[in-house]
Amino acid sequence: MNNQGLYIALISVHGLIRGHNLELGRDADTGGQTTYVVELARALASHPEVARVDLLTRRVIDPKVSPDYAIPLEPIAPNANIVRLAYGPRRYLRKEVLWPYLDSMADQALQHIRETGRVPDIIHSHYADAGYVGTRLAGLLGVPLIHTGHSLGREKRRRLLDRNLEPRQIEKHYNISERIDAEEMAMDVADRVIASTRQEVEEQYSLYDNYHPRRMRVIPPGTELSRFHPPTGTEGNSRVKGMIERFLTNPEKPLILALSRADERKNIQTLVRAYGENKQLRDTANLLVIAGNRDDIGSMERGPRKVLTDLLLLIDRYDLYGQVAYPKHHHADDVPDFYRLAAESHGVFVNPALTEPFGLTLIEAAASGLPVVATRDGGPRDIVGHCKNGLLVDPLDSDRMGEALLEAVSNRKQWECWSDNGIKGAHRYYSWHSHVEHYVQEVGIVLDKHDKARPVQLRTSRLPTIERLVVCDLNDTLLGDPTSLRDLLEALEEAGDRVGFGVVSGQHLESTLAVLDEWGVQRPDLVVTLMGSEVYYGNRMVEDHGWRKHIDYRWDPEGLRQAMGDIPGVRLQAADRDHKIDYFIDPDTAPPVRKIIRYLRNLDLHANVVYSHERFLDLLPIRASKGLALRYVAAKWGISPQHILAAGDSGNDIEMLRGDILGVVVGNHSHELERLRGEPGIYFAEAHHAAGVLEGLHHYAFLEARQPPVTLEEDE
Ligand SMILES: O=c1ccn([C@@H]2O[C@H](COP(=O)(O)OP(=O)(O)O[C@H]3O[C@H](CO)[C@@H](O)[C@H](O)[C@H]3O)[C@@H](O)[C@H]2O)c(=O)[nH]1
Ligand SMILES: O=P(O)(O)OC[C@H]1O[C@](O)(CO)[C@@H](O)[C@@H]1O
């Protein structure tokens, strides 16, 4: 731990995040995780060993949402900020469609880190999308990663298949494979995975190929105990009482409170059936359903729209008018009052979710002195086990759910005991104070143990004259046509010291330099070889040893060669360098690449597996690729990715072309690049080879002299 105090970067990509009045339940992506990360940021910032907390999220500029989400930097504590990074489309997008833009978020995060002038000591990603970004950032900077899944794709896919959704449909709507891959990668790279309950670890995280028990830590989130506390006797005149009473014939009856996002998984319909089918329960208590905020159900996303429509239909089917309240809107500040009003009425909180990874609402209810009836599937087992403040039920057994609710509101002695236990349990097990004590201790262990490889020292560029950088893949991109090659080199020459030139090749240094000499190309500023395994600078081709050390992470070439030897349709081509193993692959007889990757993972072997030209399969360290090498170099030189133009022609160039780096695909590209057509920041040239690169340079006006910095004398 350095004496500056910890600088922690939390990443939470999706949903609407701000420091006040979270619009929880507004849509499927703005729920518990957003509460969790904002409260974690504040709690960490108050810890004496923490100097700074940045909560990195996506900047959203969209007239349909509050302008709060467009503010680039929002202080939420004296040393904690929400940092909104601008990447991809400006409008609000659901989390499932953010994947193509996440490389760009990592690039923007590097810019933010360069502006702060300090590399974070730890990166903590929340959910799969942030895991994707965090994995790249941690790799580029060489700092440890912590990951928290909140909700896991393999479990979600299982549930969706159980509901007989078509795998193709699941893929199309949820991008579930990309999400699971990102979760696997995050769990592979993370030094720690922080879960909220033991169940999550044993039943959900354990399903992952990269599940490593020794890296798992259960640190349940806290709840804001200043917000959630027992009734103070003033509930009678709270705003929410009026909101609810307008629905109810006998408002003085005990309240059964359900509060969750309007999401299928929350299983509201079984709860309404349990209530509707139990006459004694209906006579004894009213039901209050808070399911997010809604203006017009008809204009909501499919998921929430279906949940709310079913709710109305069930209320009608059981003729529950006057017994069920279902307000359209509420403010975040109303939520604690809902719990207290229900507690005041000697009611009960119910979480009927089909599965609940954790269940923040249960600790909120406990802290409010409100007993619970909760699904036994997931985190509630831990919570009710700790707090002894209610009953667990099978979420699919509506009769039993009804009976449990009736018991909770009928047995006053039992109610008082549960209420008291819940208050004590919430303070004892679920305060943010105890959470961050444990968290900071873990971070200390990770940092002490973590390989002391210095993170990338963000110094200004090694080659200070370079403002921008043109990087070309070697074979079939830079080379291939002598005439246009000469034109390109002349154009670069004319651009002078402002524009640097780099080459990226799949071969090792010696053969790369020999080929460059053969084609009369002078020594580039930068040479990246072996698909991104090695990085060399300047005339003397000095190797970047920090990069080599950095990619050594979890690289086991012997183990990989051993394992690959057993795979049909795959033949060793060359293993001529420490950090790259080349194979020929016959797509007709070899297993699919995705299966090869899982096979290696199951052997605890880690590699970046690159398939190209439908016949090559290259194995690289997980931290190595052309794209990652380029971003590492950009960070090192202080060059923003938008000032780099990368040109390529085949599958192993994809990562280099995506993100904020300006991509150029030359006209003679192989067909595996076709899927990039139309992606932001990627230009498909008509011309072939170096002529295609030149076309791309013109397209981006990349070589045009930028406005020189105005100097004072010119002003006078
Ligand atoms: O209309 C609503 C609905 C919810 N909430 C709040 O939103 C949060 C909901 O969190 P939770 O019930 O835990 O559900 P999810 O949004 O599904 O949260 C995911 O992430 C949480 C944090 O990791 C985990 O507790 C959950 O199990 C996981 O599903 C709670 O603070 C609620 O008070 C509201 O304020 N208004
Ligand atoms: O249904 P999914 O895709 O697993 O997402 C669950 C959602 O619940 C949340 O808590 C909402 O904030 C996030 O974890 C996630 O957006």
Tab-separated table of N, CA, C and O in Angstrom, residues 85-89 100-112 114 132 469 627 630-631 634 639-646 654-664 679-682 700 702:
chain	number	residue	atom	x	y	z
A	85	LEU	N	-17.894	8.457	-19.105
A	85	LEU	CA	-17.018	8.428	-20.283
A	85	LEU	C	-17.878	8.406	-21.541
A	85	LEU	O	-18.855	7.655	-21.611
A	86	ALA	N	-17.505	9.231	-22.524
A	86	ALA	CA	-18.293	9.308	-23.760
A	86	ALA	C	-17.726	8.323	-24.772
A	86	ALA	O	-16.557	8.385	-25.131
A	87	TYR	N	-18.557	7.349	-25.180
A	87	TYR	CA	-18.133	6.418	-26.233
A	87	TYR	C	-19.389	5.840	-26.866
A	87	TYR	O	-20.448	5.815	-26.244
A	88	GLY	N	-19.288	5.377	-28.109
A	88	GLY	CA	-20.455	4.818	-28.798
A	88	GLY	C	-21.523	5.885	-28.983
A	88	GLY	O	-21.279	7.063	-28.792
A	89	PRO	N	-22.757	5.439	-29.326
A	89	PRO	CA	-23.849	6.411	-29.526
A	89	PRO	C	-24.121	7.183	-28.240
A	89	PRO	O	-23.879	6.665	-27.155
A	100	PRO	N	-20.261	-3.734	-28.751
A	100	PRO	CA	-19.283	-3.229	-29.772
A	100	PRO	C	-18.558	-1.965	-29.327
A	100	PRO	O	-17.547	-1.608	-29.913
A	101	TYR	N	-19.028	-1.296	-28.272
A	101	TYR	CA	-18.436	0.002	-27.913
A	101	TYR	C	-17.507	-0.078	-26.712
A	101	TYR	O	-16.919	0.915	-26.298
A	102	LEU	N	-17.385	-1.252	-26.114
A	102	LEU	CA	-16.673	-1.337	-24.834
A	102	LEU	C	-15.164	-1.179	-24.981
A	102	LEU	O	-14.481	-0.720	-24.065
A	103	ASP	N	-14.602	-1.559	-26.171
A	103	ASP	CA	-13.162	-1.282	-26.371
A	103	ASP	C	-12.928	0.217	-26.285
A	103	ASP	O	-11.936	0.687	-25.722
A	104	SER	N	-13.884	0.955	-26.812
A	104	SER	CA	-13.745	2.406	-26.815
A	104	SER	C	-13.871	2.943	-25.394
A	104	SER	O	-13.188	3.899	-25.014
A	105	MET	N	-14.688	2.297	-24.573
A	105	MET	CA	-14.777	2.750	-23.166
A	105	MET	C	-13.430	2.565	-22.481
A	105	MET	O	-12.971	3.449	-21.757
A	106	ALA	N	-12.763	1.451	-22.772
A	106	ALA	CA	-11.443	1.222	-22.164
A	106	ALA	C	-10.469	2.314	-22.609
A	106	ALA	O	-9.708	2.851	-21.811
A	107	ASP	N	-10.540	2.682	-23.880
A	107	ASP	CA	-9.653	3.749	-24.375
A	107	ASP	C	-9.970	5.063	-23.668
A	107	ASP	O	-9.061	5.780	-23.228
A	108	GLN	N	-11.249	5.373	-23.536
A	108	GLN	CA	-11.632	6.617	-22.864
A	108	GLN	C	-11.207	6.588	-21.400
A	108	GLN	O	-10.785	7.596	-20.834
A	109	ALA	N	-11.259	5.421	-20.802
A	109	ALA	CA	-10.819	5.309	-19.400
A	109	ALA	C	-9.333	5.607	-19.293
A	109	ALA	O	-8.881	6.268	-18.363
A	110	LEU	N	-8.549	5.166	-20.294
A	110	LEU	CA	-7.109	5.467	-20.297
A	110	LEU	C	-6.897	6.975	-20.368
A	110	LEU	O	-6.050	7.532	-19.663
A	111	GLN	N	-7.701	7.624	-21.184
A	111	GLN	CA	-7.568	9.093	-21.273
A	111	GLN	C	-7.860	9.719	-19.914
A	111	GLN	O	-7.119	10.596	-19.454
A	112	HIS	N	-8.922	9.262	-19.278
A	112	HIS	CA	-9.284	9.823	-17.973
A	112	HIS	C	-8.144	9.589	-16.983
A	112	HIS	O	-7.742	10.493	-16.242
A	114	ARG	N	-5.023	9.199	-17.652
A	114	ARG	CA	-3.881	10.072	-17.988
A	114	ARG	C	-4.158	11.474	-17.433
A	114	ARG	O	-3.288	12.139	-16.894
A	132	TYR	N	-15.525	-6.829	-19.094
A	132	TYR	CA	-14.819	-6.740	-20.378
A	132	TYR	C	-13.867	-5.545	-20.365
A	132	TYR	O	-12.688	-5.655	-20.682
A	469	LEU	N	-0.027	8.692	-34.985
A	469	LEU	CA	0.718	7.481	-35.325
A	469	LEU	C	-0.064	6.688	-36.368
A	469	LEU	O	-1.265	6.463	-36.196
A	627	GLY	N	-4.117	-5.394	-30.903
A	627	GLY	CA	-4.886	-4.267	-30.357
A	627	GLY	C	-4.402	-3.881	-28.971
A	627	GLY	O	-4.220	-2.707	-28.658
A	630	LEU	N	-1.012	-2.211	-29.064
A	630	LEU	CA	-1.122	-0.842	-29.567
A	630	LEU	C	-1.626	0.098	-28.469
A	630	LEU	O	-1.131	1.204	-28.287
A	631	ARG	N	-2.595	-0.370	-27.667
A	631	ARG	CA	-3.140	0.496	-26.615
A	631	ARG	C	-2.138	0.684	-25.489
A	631	ARG	O	-2.020	1.744	-24.904
A	634	ALA	N	0.157	3.205	-26.852
A	634	ALA	CA	-0.486	4.533	-26.881
A	634	ALA	C	-0.457	5.150	-25.490
A	634	ALA	O	-0.102	6.310	-25.322
A	639	ILE	N	-0.353	9.048	-26.345
A	639	ILE	CA	-1.067	9.359	-27.590
A	639	ILE	C	-2.487	8.831	-27.457
A	639	ILE	O	-2.678	7.644	-27.182
A	640	SER	N	-3.478	9.686	-27.665
A	640	SER	CA	-4.844	9.172	-27.506
A	640	SER	C	-5.182	8.300	-28.713
A	640	SER	O	-4.747	8.560	-29.828
A	641	PRO	N	-5.972	7.252	-28.467
A	641	PRO	CA	-6.294	6.295	-29.532
A	641	PRO	C	-6.886	6.948	-30.771
A	641	PRO	O	-6.662	6.486	-31.871
A	642	GLN	N	-7.610	8.083	-30.566
A	642	GLN	CA	-8.200	8.739	-31.761
A	642	GLN	C	-7.101	9.302	-32.661
A	642	GLN	O	-7.351	9.665	-33.792
A	643	HIS	N	-5.881	9.396	-32.116
A	643	HIS	CA	-4.770	9.926	-32.925
A	643	HIS	C	-3.933	8.808	-33.493
A	643	HIS	O	-2.785	9.002	-33.880
A	644	ILE	N	-4.511	7.608	-33.487
A	644	ILE	CA	-3.802	6.470	-34.098
A	644	ILE	C	-4.672	5.941	-35.228
A	644	ILE	O	-5.887	5.779	-35.071
A	645	LEU	N	-4.046	5.704	-36.367
A	645	LEU	CA	-4.774	5.082	-37.485
A	645	LEU	C	-4.142	3.717	-37.706
A	645	LEU	O	-2.936	3.600	-37.845
A	646	ALA	N	-4.984	2.678	-37.660
A	646	ALA	CA	-4.465	1.308	-37.828
A	646	ALA	C	-5.105	0.698	-39.068
A	646	ALA	O	-6.320	0.794	-39.265
A	654	ILE	N	-8.585	-7.535	-36.038
A	654	ILE	CA	-9.879	-6.986	-35.597
A	654	ILE	C	-9.738	-6.085	-34.381
A	654	ILE	O	-10.169	-4.939	-34.367
A	655	GLU	N	-9.079	-6.569	-33.324
A	655	GLU	CA	-9.012	-5.777	-32.092
A	655	GLU	C	-8.263	-4.484	-32.297
A	655	GLU	O	-8.534	-3.482	-31.651
A	656	MET	N	-7.323	-4.502	-33.252
A	656	MET	CA	-6.526	-3.293	-33.518
A	656	MET	C	-7.413	-2.266	-34.222
A	656	MET	O	-7.251	-1.062	-34.058
A	657	LEU	N	-8.411	-2.731	-34.953
A	657	LEU	CA	-9.244	-1.835	-35.763
A	657	LEU	C	-10.396	-1.250	-34.949
A	657	LEU	O	-10.899	-0.181	-35.263
A	658	ARG	N	-10.817	-1.954	-33.906
A	658	ARG	CA	-12.005	-1.538	-33.144
A	658	ARG	C	-11.647	-0.500	-32.084
A	658	ARG	O	-10.490	-0.151	-31.943
A	659	GLY	N	-12.645	-0.019	-31.369
A	659	GLY	CA	-12.389	0.962	-30.299
A	659	GLY	C	-12.140	2.353	-30.897
A	659	GLY	O	-12.543	2.616	-32.025
A	660	ASP	N	-11.474	3.194	-30.145
A	660	ASP	CA	-11.322	4.589	-30.589
A	660	ASP	C	-10.195	4.775	-31.596
A	660	ASP	O	-10.032	5.855	-32.140
A	661	ILE	N	-9.394	3.734	-31.809
A	661	ILE	CA	-8.349	3.810	-32.845
A	661	ILE	C	-9.068	3.902	-34.184
A	661	ILE	O	-10.082	3.242	-34.413
A	662	LEU	N	-8.568	4.767	-35.103
A	662	LEU	CA	-9.233	4.902	-36.410
A	662	LEU	C	-8.862	3.684	-37.256
A	662	LEU	O	-7.689	3.453	-37.519
A	663	GLY	N	-9.847	2.914	-37.657
A	663	GLY	CA	-9.552	1.665	-38.364
A	663	GLY	C	-9.670	1.839	-39.874
A	663	GLY	O	-10.551	2.545	-40.356
A	664	VAL	N	-8.760	1.174	-40.609
A	664	VAL	CA	-8.841	1.128	-42.081
A	664	VAL	C	-8.702	-0.332	-42.506
A	664	VAL	O	-7.738	-1.001	-42.104
A	679	GLU	N	-19.328	-0.799	-38.602
A	679	GLU	CA	-19.045	-0.480	-37.185
A	679	GLU	C	-18.417	0.911	-37.096
A	679	GLU	O	-17.703	1.329	-38.014
A	680	PRO	N	-18.660	1.599	-36.006
A	680	PRO	CA	-18.148	2.971	-35.893
A	680	PRO	C	-16.620	2.989	-35.988
A	680	PRO	O	-15.956	2.109	-35.449
A	681	GLY	N	-16.070	3.982	-36.643
A	681	GLY	CA	-14.613	4.194	-36.671
A	681	GLY	C	-13.860	3.168	-37.477
A	681	GLY	O	-12.672	2.953	-37.245
A	682	ILE	N	-14.526	2.471	-38.400
A	682	ILE	CA	-13.790	1.511	-39.268
A	682	ILE	C	-14.126	1.817	-40.716
A	682	ILE	O	-15.289	1.790	-41.118
A	700	TYR	N	-9.764	9.986	-43.428
A	700	TYR	CA	-9.774	10.584	-42.082
A	700	TYR	C	-9.035	11.921	-42.062
A	700	TYR	O	-8.853	12.508	-40.995
A	702	PHE	N	-6.091	12.348	-42.105
A	702	PHE	CA	-5.231	12.061	-40.961
A	702	PHE	C	-3.894	12.805	-41.048
A	702	PHE	O	-3.294	13.125	-40.029
